[in-house]
Coordinates of C-alpha atoms in Angstrom, one line a residue:
T1 CA 154.5 108.7 49.3
A2 CA 153.3 110.9 46.5
G3 CA 153.1 109.3 43.1
N4 CA 151.7 106.1 41.8
A5 CA 152.5 102.9 43.7
T6 CA 151.1 99.4 43.7
A7 CA 149.2 98.3 46.7
S8 CA 150.8 95.4 48.6
T9 CA 149.0 92.1 48.5
A10 CA 147.5 91.2 51.9
S11 CA 147.6 87.5 52.6
G12 CA 145.9 85.7 55.4
T13 CA 146.6 82.1 56.4
S14 CA 144.0 80.0 58.2
S15 CA 144.8 77.2 60.6
N16 CA 144.1 74.9 57.7
Q17 CA 146.9 76.5 55.6
A18 CA 144.5 77.8 53.1
S19 CA 145.5 81.3 51.7
G20 CA 143.4 84.1 50.4
S21 CA 145.0 87.0 48.4
A22 CA 143.8 90.5 47.8
D23 CA 143.5 91.8 44.2
E24 CA 146.1 94.3 43.2
G25 CA 145.1 97.9 42.7
T26 CA 146.6 101.3 42.3
G27 CA 146.5 103.9 45.0
N28 CA 148.5 106.7 46.5
G29 CA 150.8 105.0 49.0
N30 CA 151.6 101.5 50.0
G31 CA 148.7 99.9 51.9
N32 CA 149.5 97.7 54.9
G33 CA 146.7 95.2 55.6
G34 CA 145.1 95.2 59.1
T35 CA 144.9 91.8 60.6
G36 CA 142.0 90.3 62.6
N37 CA 142.8 88.7 66.0
N38 CA 141.3 85.3 65.7
Q39 CA 142.6 82.5 63.6
G40 CA 140.3 79.8 62.3
N41 CA 139.3 77.5 59.6
G42 CA 138.4 79.1 56.3
N43 CA 139.8 81.5 53.7
G44 CA 139.6 85.2 54.4
N45 CA 138.0 87.3 51.7
N46 CA 140.3 89.6 49.8
G47 CA 140.8 93.0 51.3
N48 CA 139.6 96.1 49.5
N49 CA 142.1 98.5 48.1
G50 CA 141.9 102.0 49.3
N51 CA 143.7 105.3 48.9
G52 CA 145.5 106.0 52.1
N53 CA 146.2 109.2 54.0
N54 CA 147.7 107.9 57.2
G55 CA 144.5 105.9 57.6
N56 CA 144.9 102.7 59.6
G57 CA 142.3 100.1 58.6
N58 CA 142.3 97.1 60.8
G59 CA 140.3 94.1 59.6
N60 CA 137.3 93.1 61.7
N61 CA 137.6 89.8 63.6
G62 CA 136.0 86.9 61.7
N63 CA 133.2 85.0 63.3
G64 CA 134.1 81.5 64.5
G65 CA 132.3 78.7 62.6
N66 CA 132.7 76.0 60.1
G67 CA 134.8 77.7 57.4
A68 CA 132.9 81.0 57.4
N69 CA 134.8 83.7 55.6
G70 CA 136.3 86.6 57.5
E71 CA 134.9 90.1 57.0
N72 CA 136.8 92.5 54.8
G73 CA 139.1 95.0 56.3
A74 CA 137.7 98.6 56.2
D75 CA 139.0 100.9 53.5
G76 CA 141.5 103.5 54.4
Q77 CA 140.6 107.1 54.1
A78 CA 141.5 108.9 50.8
G79 CA 144.8 110.8 50.9
S80 CA 144.7 114.5 50.1
D81 CA 146.6 115.5 46.9
G82 CA 150.2 116.7 47.2
Q83 CA 150.6 115.9 50.9
N84 CA 153.3 113.7 52.5
N85 CA 156.0 114.8 50.0
S86 CA 158.5 114.3 52.8
G87 CA 158.4 110.6 52.0
S88 CA 156.4 109.5 55.0
N89 CA 154.5 106.3 54.3
A90 CA 150.7 106.4 54.3
N91 CA 149.0 103.3 55.6
G92 CA 146.3 102.1 53.3
G93 CA 143.2 100.2 54.1
N94 CA 143.8 96.8 52.8
G95 CA 143.0 94.2 55.4
K96 CA 141.8 90.7 56.0
G97 CA 139.6 89.2 58.7
N98 CA 140.6 85.7 59.7
V99 CA 137.9 83.3 60.9
G100 CA 137.8 82.0 64.5
Q101 CA 138.2 78.3 64.8
N102 CA 135.3 76.1 65.9
N103 CA 137.3 74.5 68.7
G104 CA 137.6 77.7 70.6
K105 CA 141.3 78.2 69.9
N106 CA 141.3 82.0 69.7
N107 CA 142.6 85.1 71.3
A108 CA 139.3 86.5 72.5
S109 CA 139.1 88.1 76.0
E110 CA 137.6 86.2 78.9
D111 CA 134.5 88.3 78.7
E112 CA 133.7 86.8 75.3
E113 CA 134.2 83.1 76.4
F114 CA 132.1 80.5 78.0
V115 CA 133.9 79.8 81.3
L116 CA 133.5 77.0 83.8
E117 CA 134.9 77.4 87.3
K118 CA 135.1 74.7 90.0
L119 CA 134.0 76.1 93.3
R120 CA 134.1 74.9 96.9
G121 CA 131.1 72.6 97.3
G122 CA 129.1 71.7 100.4
S123 CA 128.2 68.5 102.2
Y124 CA 125.2 68.0 99.9
N125 CA 126.1 69.6 96.6
R126 CA 128.9 70.0 94.1
I127 CA 129.2 73.6 92.9
I128 CA 130.4 74.9 89.5
G129 CA 130.5 78.5 88.4
I130 CA 129.4 79.4 84.8
K131 CA 130.0 82.5 82.8
T132 CA 128.3 82.9 79.5
P133 CA 129.5 85.3 76.8
P134 CA 127.5 88.4 76.0
S135 CA 125.1 88.4 73.0
A136 CA 123.0 90.9 71.1
E137 CA 120.1 90.1 73.4
E138 CA 121.8 89.6 76.8
A139 CA 124.8 90.9 78.8
Q140 CA 127.4 88.5 80.1
G141 CA 125.7 86.0 82.4
S142 CA 127.0 84.6 85.7
Y143 CA 125.4 81.4 87.1
I144 CA 125.9 78.6 89.6
L145 CA 125.4 74.9 88.7
R146 CA 124.5 72.7 91.7
I147 CA 124.6 68.9 91.4
P148 CA 123.4 67.0 94.5
R149 CA 125.8 64.4 95.9
F150 CA 123.0 62.1 97.1
E151 CA 120.0 60.5 95.6
F152 CA 117.6 61.7 98.4
A153 CA 118.0 65.4 97.4
Q154 CA 114.5 67.0 97.0
Q155 CA 115.2 69.6 94.4
A156 CA 111.6 70.3 93.5
R157 CA 110.9 71.3 97.2
E158 CA 114.1 73.4 97.4
M159 CA 113.1 75.3 94.2
A160 CA 109.6 75.8 95.7
I161 CA 110.9 77.3 98.9
V162 CA 113.4 79.6 97.2
R163 CA 110.7 81.0 94.9
Y164 CA 108.4 81.3 97.8
V165 CA 111.0 83.3 99.8
R166 CA 111.6 85.6 96.8
Q167 CA 107.9 86.3 96.5
H168 CA 107.0 86.8 100.1
T169 CA 110.1 88.4 101.8
S170 CA 112.7 91.0 101.2
I171 CA 115.5 88.5 101.8
P172 CA 117.8 88.3 98.8
T173 CA 118.1 84.9 97.2
A174 CA 119.3 83.4 94.0
D175 CA 117.1 83.5 90.9
I176 CA 116.3 79.9 89.7
V177 CA 117.0 79.7 85.9
F178 CA 116.0 76.1 85.4
Y179 CA 116.5 72.7 87.0
D180 CA 116.0 69.0 86.2
S181 CA 115.1 66.7 89.1
T182 CA 115.7 63.6 86.9
S183 CA 118.8 62.0 85.5
E184 CA 117.5 62.2 81.9
N185 CA 120.0 64.9 80.8
P186 CA 123.6 65.1 79.5
L187 CA 124.9 65.3 83.1
K188 CA 123.2 62.0 84.0
D189 CA 122.3 63.7 87.4
P190 CA 119.7 66.0 88.7
Y191 CA 120.9 69.6 88.7
V192 CA 119.9 73.2 89.4
V193 CA 121.2 76.4 87.6
H194 CA 120.6 79.7 89.4
S195 CA 122.0 83.2 89.2
R196 CA 125.3 83.8 91.0
I197 CA 125.0 86.1 94.0
P198 CA 127.7 88.8 94.1
G199 CA 130.1 89.0 97.0
Q200 CA 131.7 86.5 99.4
D201 CA 130.3 84.4 102.2
L202 CA 130.6 85.9 105.7
Q203 CA 132.4 82.9 107.0
D204 CA 135.4 84.0 104.9
I205 CA 135.3 87.8 105.3
Y206 CA 133.6 88.7 108.6
R207 CA 136.7 88.8 110.8
T208 CA 138.5 91.1 108.2
L209 CA 135.7 93.7 108.3
D210 CA 136.1 97.0 110.1
H211 CA 133.8 97.9 112.9
E212 CA 131.4 100.0 110.8
K213 CA 130.8 97.1 108.4
K214 CA 130.3 94.7 111.3
L215 CA 127.6 97.1 112.6
A216 CA 125.9 97.1 109.2
I217 CA 125.9 93.3 109.2
A218 CA 124.4 93.2 112.8
E219 CA 121.6 95.5 111.7
Q220 CA 120.9 93.7 108.4
W221 CA 121.0 90.3 110.1
G222 CA 118.3 91.5 112.6
Q223 CA 116.2 92.8 109.7
M224 CA 116.5 89.5 107.9
L225 CA 115.2 87.6 110.9
L226 CA 112.3 90.0 111.2
S227 CA 111.5 89.4 107.6
E228 CA 111.3 85.6 108.4
F229 CA 109.1 86.2 111.4
A230 CA 106.6 88.2 109.3
V231 CA 105.9 85.2 107.0
Q232 CA 103.5 83.0 108.9
N233 CA 101.2 80.0 108.4
E234 CA 98.4 78.5 110.5
S235 CA 100.2 75.1 110.7
P236 CA 103.8 73.9 110.7
G237 CA 105.3 72.0 107.8
L238 CA 107.0 72.2 104.5
V239 CA 106.4 74.2 101.4
D240 CA 105.8 72.5 98.1
A241 CA 104.8 73.9 94.7
S242 CA 103.1 72.9 91.5
T243 CA 102.1 74.7 88.3
D244 CA 98.5 75.4 87.2
D245 CA 97.2 75.3 83.6
T246 CA 98.7 78.8 83.0
G247 CA 102.2 77.7 84.2
A248 CA 102.0 79.8 87.3
Y249 CA 103.3 78.5 90.6
V250 CA 100.8 77.3 93.2
Y251 CA 102.2 76.8 96.7
K252 CA 100.9 74.3 99.1
F253 CA 101.9 73.3 102.7
R254 CA 102.3 69.7 103.9
P255 CA 103.3 67.9 107.1
F256 CA 107.0 67.2 107.9
D257 CA 108.5 64.1 106.4
V258 CA 109.0 61.0 108.6
N259 CA 111.7 58.7 107.2
P260 CA 111.7 55.9 106.7
E261 CA 108.0 56.7 106.0
P262 CA 106.1 53.5 105.1
E263 CA 103.7 53.7 102.2
D264 CA 100.9 52.5 104.3
E265 CA 101.3 55.1 107.0
P266 CA 97.7 55.9 108.2
Q267 CA 96.5 59.3 107.1
D268 CA 95.9 61.4 110.2
A269 CA 93.4 64.2 109.7
R270 CA 95.1 66.1 112.5
L271 CA 98.1 66.7 110.2
L272 CA 96.0 68.7 107.8
A273 CA 94.1 70.7 110.5
K274 CA 95.2 73.9 112.2
Q275 CA 97.7 73.0 115.0
T276 CA 99.1 74.4 118.1
T277 CA 102.8 74.1 118.9
L278 CA 102.0 71.3 121.4
D279 CA 99.9 69.5 118.7
M280 CA 102.9 69.6 116.4
F281 CA 105.2 68.0 119.0
V282 CA 102.7 65.3 120.0
L283 CA 101.9 64.4 116.4
Q284 CA 105.5 64.2 115.3
F285 CA 106.6 62.0 118.2
E286 CA 103.6 59.7 117.6
R287 CA 104.5 59.4 113.9
W288 CA 108.2 58.7 114.6
H289 CA 107.3 56.1 117.3
A290 CA 104.9 54.3 115.0
A291 CA 107.3 54.4 112.0
D292 CA 110.3 53.1 114.1
N293 CA 108.2 50.3 115.7
R294 CA 107.2 49.1 112.2
A295 CA 110.7 49.4 110.8
Y296 CA 112.7 48.2 113.8
P297 CA 110.3 46.3 116.1
N298 CA 113.0 44.9 118.4
D299 CA 115.4 47.9 118.6
F300 CA 113.4 50.2 120.8
P301 CA 113.0 48.7 124.3
L302 CA 112.5 52.2 125.8
D303 CA 109.9 54.7 124.6
H304 CA 112.1 57.7 124.1
F305 CA 109.3 59.5 122.2
A306 CA 106.9 59.2 125.1
R307 CA 109.5 60.9 127.4
L308 CA 110.0 63.6 124.7
T309 CA 106.2 64.1 124.6
T310 CA 106.2 64.6 128.3
V311 CA 108.9 67.3 127.9
A312 CA 106.7 69.1 125.3
K313 CA 103.6 69.0 127.5
E314 CA 105.6 70.4 130.4
M315 CA 107.0 73.2 128.2
D316 CA 103.5 74.0 127.1
A317 CA 102.2 74.1 130.7
A318 CA 105.1 76.3 131.7
G319 CA 103.9 78.9 129.1
L320 CA 106.8 78.5 126.6
F321 CA 104.3 78.0 123.7
N322 CA 102.1 81.0 124.5
D323 CA 101.9 83.6 121.8
V324 CA 104.0 81.5 119.5
C325 CA 103.0 81.3 115.8
F326 CA 104.4 79.3 112.9
S327 CA 106.9 81.4 111.0
L328 CA 109.3 80.8 108.1
C329 CA 112.6 79.3 109.5
H330 CA 115.7 78.8 107.4
L331 CA 117.2 76.3 110.0
D332 CA 120.8 76.8 108.8
L333 CA 121.2 80.5 108.9
A334 CA 125.0 80.7 109.4
P335 CA 127.8 82.9 108.1
R336 CA 128.8 80.2 105.5
N337 CA 125.3 80.5 103.9
V338 CA 125.1 84.3 103.7
M339 CA 126.8 86.4 101.0
A340 CA 127.9 90.0 101.5
D341 CA 129.0 92.4 98.9
I342 CA 131.3 95.4 99.6
K343 CA 130.2 98.3 97.4
S344 CA 132.2 101.0 95.6
D345 CA 131.4 103.5 98.3
N346 CA 132.9 101.0 100.9
S347 CA 129.5 100.1 102.3
I348 CA 128.5 96.5 102.8
Q349 CA 125.3 94.7 101.9
I350 CA 124.0 91.2 102.5
S351 CA 123.5 90.2 98.9
G352 CA 122.0 86.7 99.3
V353 CA 121.1 83.8 101.5
L354 CA 121.9 80.2 100.3
D355 CA 120.9 76.7 101.1
W356 CA 117.1 76.9 101.8
D357 CA 116.9 73.1 101.6
S358 CA 116.0 72.6 105.2
A359 CA 113.6 75.6 105.6
V360 CA 110.3 75.0 107.3
F361 CA 107.4 76.7 108.9
G362 CA 107.9 76.2 112.6
P363 CA 107.5 77.9 116.0
T364 CA 108.9 81.4 116.0
F365 CA 111.6 80.5 118.6
L366 CA 113.0 78.0 116.1
A367 CA 114.5 80.9 114.1
C368 CA 115.9 82.6 117.1
E369 CA 119.3 80.9 117.5
P370 CA 121.4 83.8 118.7
P371 CA 124.0 85.0 116.1
S372 CA 126.7 85.2 118.8
W373 CA 129.4 85.2 116.1
I374 CA 128.5 88.8 115.4
W375 CA 129.9 89.9 118.7
A376 CA 132.1 87.0 119.7
W377 CA 133.6 85.7 116.5
S378 CA 136.7 84.2 118.1
D379 CA 134.4 81.8 120.1
Y380 CA 132.4 80.9 117.0
E381 CA 135.6 80.4 114.9
D382 CA 137.2 78.2 117.5
E383 CA 134.2 76.0 118.1
D384 CA 135.1 72.3 118.2
E385 CA 133.6 69.1 119.2
D386 CA 135.1 69.2 122.7
R387 CA 133.1 72.3 123.5
G388 CA 129.8 70.9 122.3
E389 CA 127.5 72.0 119.6
D390 CA 125.5 74.3 122.0
Y391 CA 128.5 76.1 123.3
N392 CA 127.9 79.4 121.5
E393 CA 124.2 79.3 122.2
I394 CA 124.8 78.7 125.9
H395 CA 127.2 81.6 126.2
A396 CA 125.3 84.0 123.9
N397 CA 124.1 86.0 126.8
D398 CA 127.5 86.6 128.2
T399 CA 128.8 90.2 128.1
P400 CA 131.0 90.6 125.1
A401 CA 134.7 91.1 125.7
T402 CA 135.3 94.6 124.2
P403 CA 133.3 97.9 123.9
E404 CA 133.1 97.4 120.2
D405 CA 131.7 93.9 120.5
Q406 CA 129.2 95.1 123.1
E407 CA 128.0 97.7 120.6
L408 CA 127.5 95.0 117.9
K409 CA 125.3 93.1 120.3
R410 CA 123.3 96.2 121.2
K411 CA 122.8 97.0 117.5
F412 CA 121.4 93.5 116.8
E413 CA 119.1 93.6 119.9
E414 CA 117.8 97.1 119.0
V415 CA 116.7 95.8 115.6
V416 CA 114.9 92.6 116.6
G417 CA 113.3 94.3 119.6
K418 CA 112.9 93.6 123.3
D419 CA 109.9 91.3 122.9
M420 CA 112.0 88.8 121.0
M421 CA 115.0 88.7 123.5
K422 CA 113.6 85.8 125.5
F423 CA 113.5 83.6 122.4
F424 CA 117.2 84.3 121.8
Y425 CA 118.7 84.1 125.2
E426 CA 116.6 82.2 127.7
P427 CA 117.7 78.6 128.2
Q428 CA 114.2 77.1 128.0
Y429 CA 113.9 78.2 124.4
R430 CA 117.3 76.7 123.6
L431 CA 116.0 73.4 124.9
A432 CA 112.8 73.9 122.9
R433 CA 114.8 74.3 119.7
T434 CA 116.6 71.1 120.5
L435 CA 113.3 69.4 121.1
F436 CA 112.1 70.5 117.7
N437 CA 115.2 69.2 115.9
I438 CA 114.6 65.8 117.4
A439 CA 110.9 66.0 116.4
L440 CA 112.0 66.9 112.8
I441 CA 114.6 64.2 112.1
G442 CA 113.8 61.5 114.7
L443 CA 116.3 59.2 116.4
R444 CA 118.4 58.1 113.6
H445 CA 121.8 57.5 115.3
N446 CA 123.4 57.2 118.7
D447 CA 124.1 60.9 118.9
A448 CA 120.4 61.6 118.8
F449 CA 119.8 59.3 121.8
E450 CA 122.5 61.0 123.7
K451 CA 121.1 64.4 122.8
T452 CA 117.7 63.2 124.0
D453 CA 119.1 62.1 127.3
R454 CA 120.9 65.5 127.8
L455 CA 117.7 67.4 126.9
I456 CA 115.6 65.4 129.5
Q457 CA 118.2 65.9 132.2
E458 CA 118.6 69.7 131.5
W459 CA 114.8 70.2 131.4
A460 CA 114.3 68.3 134.6
E461 CA 116.8 70.6 136.3
L462 CA 115.4 73.8 134.8
L463 CA 111.6 73.3 135.3
P464 CA 111.7 73.8 139.1
K465 CA 113.4 77.2 138.5
L466 CA 110.7 78.2 136.1
T467 CA 107.6 77.0 137.8
G468 CA 108.6 75.7 141.3
S469 CA 107.3 72.2 140.2
S470 CA 109.4 69.1 139.5
S471 CA 109.3 67.4 136.2
A472 CA 107.6 64.1 135.8
L473 CA 110.9 62.9 134.4
H474 CA 112.9 63.8 137.5
E475 CA 113.1 60.3 138.9
V476 CA 114.0 58.9 135.5
T477 CA 116.8 61.5 135.3
L478 CA 118.2 60.7 138.7
S479 CA 118.3 57.0 137.8
M480 CA 120.0 57.7 134.5
Q481 CA 122.7 59.7 136.3
Q482 CA 123.2 56.9 138.7
A483 CA 123.4 54.3 135.9
S484 CA 125.8 56.4 133.9
M485 CA 128.3 56.3 136.8
D486 CA 128.6 52.5 136.3
D487 CA 130.6 51.3 133.3
D488 CA 128.7 48.0 133.2
D489 CA 126.3 48.3 130.2
A490 CA 124.2 45.5 131.7
V491 CA 123.6 47.4 134.9
E492 CA 122.7 50.6 133.0
S493 CA 120.3 48.8 130.7
E494 CA 118.6 47.0 133.6
A495 CA 118.0 50.3 135.5
L496 CA 116.6 52.0 132.4
I497 CA 114.3 49.1 131.4
E498 CA 113.0 48.9 135.0
L499 CA 112.1 52.6 134.9

């Protein structure tokens, strides 16, 4: 109000119960101090007095720290003479800024906090989301922390392939921020921190999408595969990386791993030379056979790898490996590993591909597992062990149930092109993919032996349809079928060993 009045004292109490008082002063109107949001340890500085003319002066928030003083409240604007004679109160500019506490007990918004979020992990990694607060130099950051569950994780190789994909393809991947492949860190575990890809994985959202968005995914999936096919190497194998004297990444290619791989495994010059697809199969089965005989000399009465080599040679003679080069293959390109982001204009975009751990350079047909979930999601969703792991691939060439699903399949096929259709749909290439998977991981468990037996049987039945000639394994297959009809393990073993 008009006239002389004494400014109110603005007091601020910290969480340590230390008080700070403002100096008294004279001004036109009572001054109400503005209060900062955060409480913390330390005494706020005294607010400055100001002459008020309905000026609201809120104190700036104090910076969190060890007892740092809060910033002074801004002065209120000077009141004009003779106004407000009606007795209205003018708010002055006295204010205090309270200091934020070190322990993070404050009222800041989530955008200004460091946030950890436990996310759904996978079979091989624990996953934690990280948000970092914005700073003067950087906007708010969003990251993923991945911690492998097992000691055999090969993080250096995974980082190499992710960086390689970012440099050589248009496929979106996460940006590696940093990683530690040792346990010499506060986590006591190896870890990787990379950028967080926007969107949701297709496993969660695909069935909820409208038809137009599904068409967009079908088209983008085909384009993504073409991008993989375009990256080629003269030999199959894995991607590794090292740094040169300038810190730049240098990529190199090496043969597939054979585990358990003895330290004294003979170095085969053929592994470093240019190879054909048949060379690759023959060398891998030879390496596995030698490694298993050294590690388990009494556990392999039958030479499964010799029979698998026979299958590879017959596939090559039938022309399956003609015009096949070694291309980049993700090997686990499934909806759960692909993120999609719905934009503000209601369009959808594949925003990133995850889990490149198992990626290799292999025969082109290796990356051609048909994405039948695009046009037959219910079959994909309902897949279970009783139907078999190859159920969707076997039925990929079936006519989709609805006109909309048929359009989805046509869209995908238009993008990848007619020349690639045989790799996706013909049964011999499905068997060739199975053969490669065995060549890559060996015979480590009973399921692998059963898969080998099914492969040999299917191939022996298919080859006469392709070439008119019987497989060299035909008699073995018939004997195996006869033996399987008898529940007596001894009889079965005797028949197999005799063959």
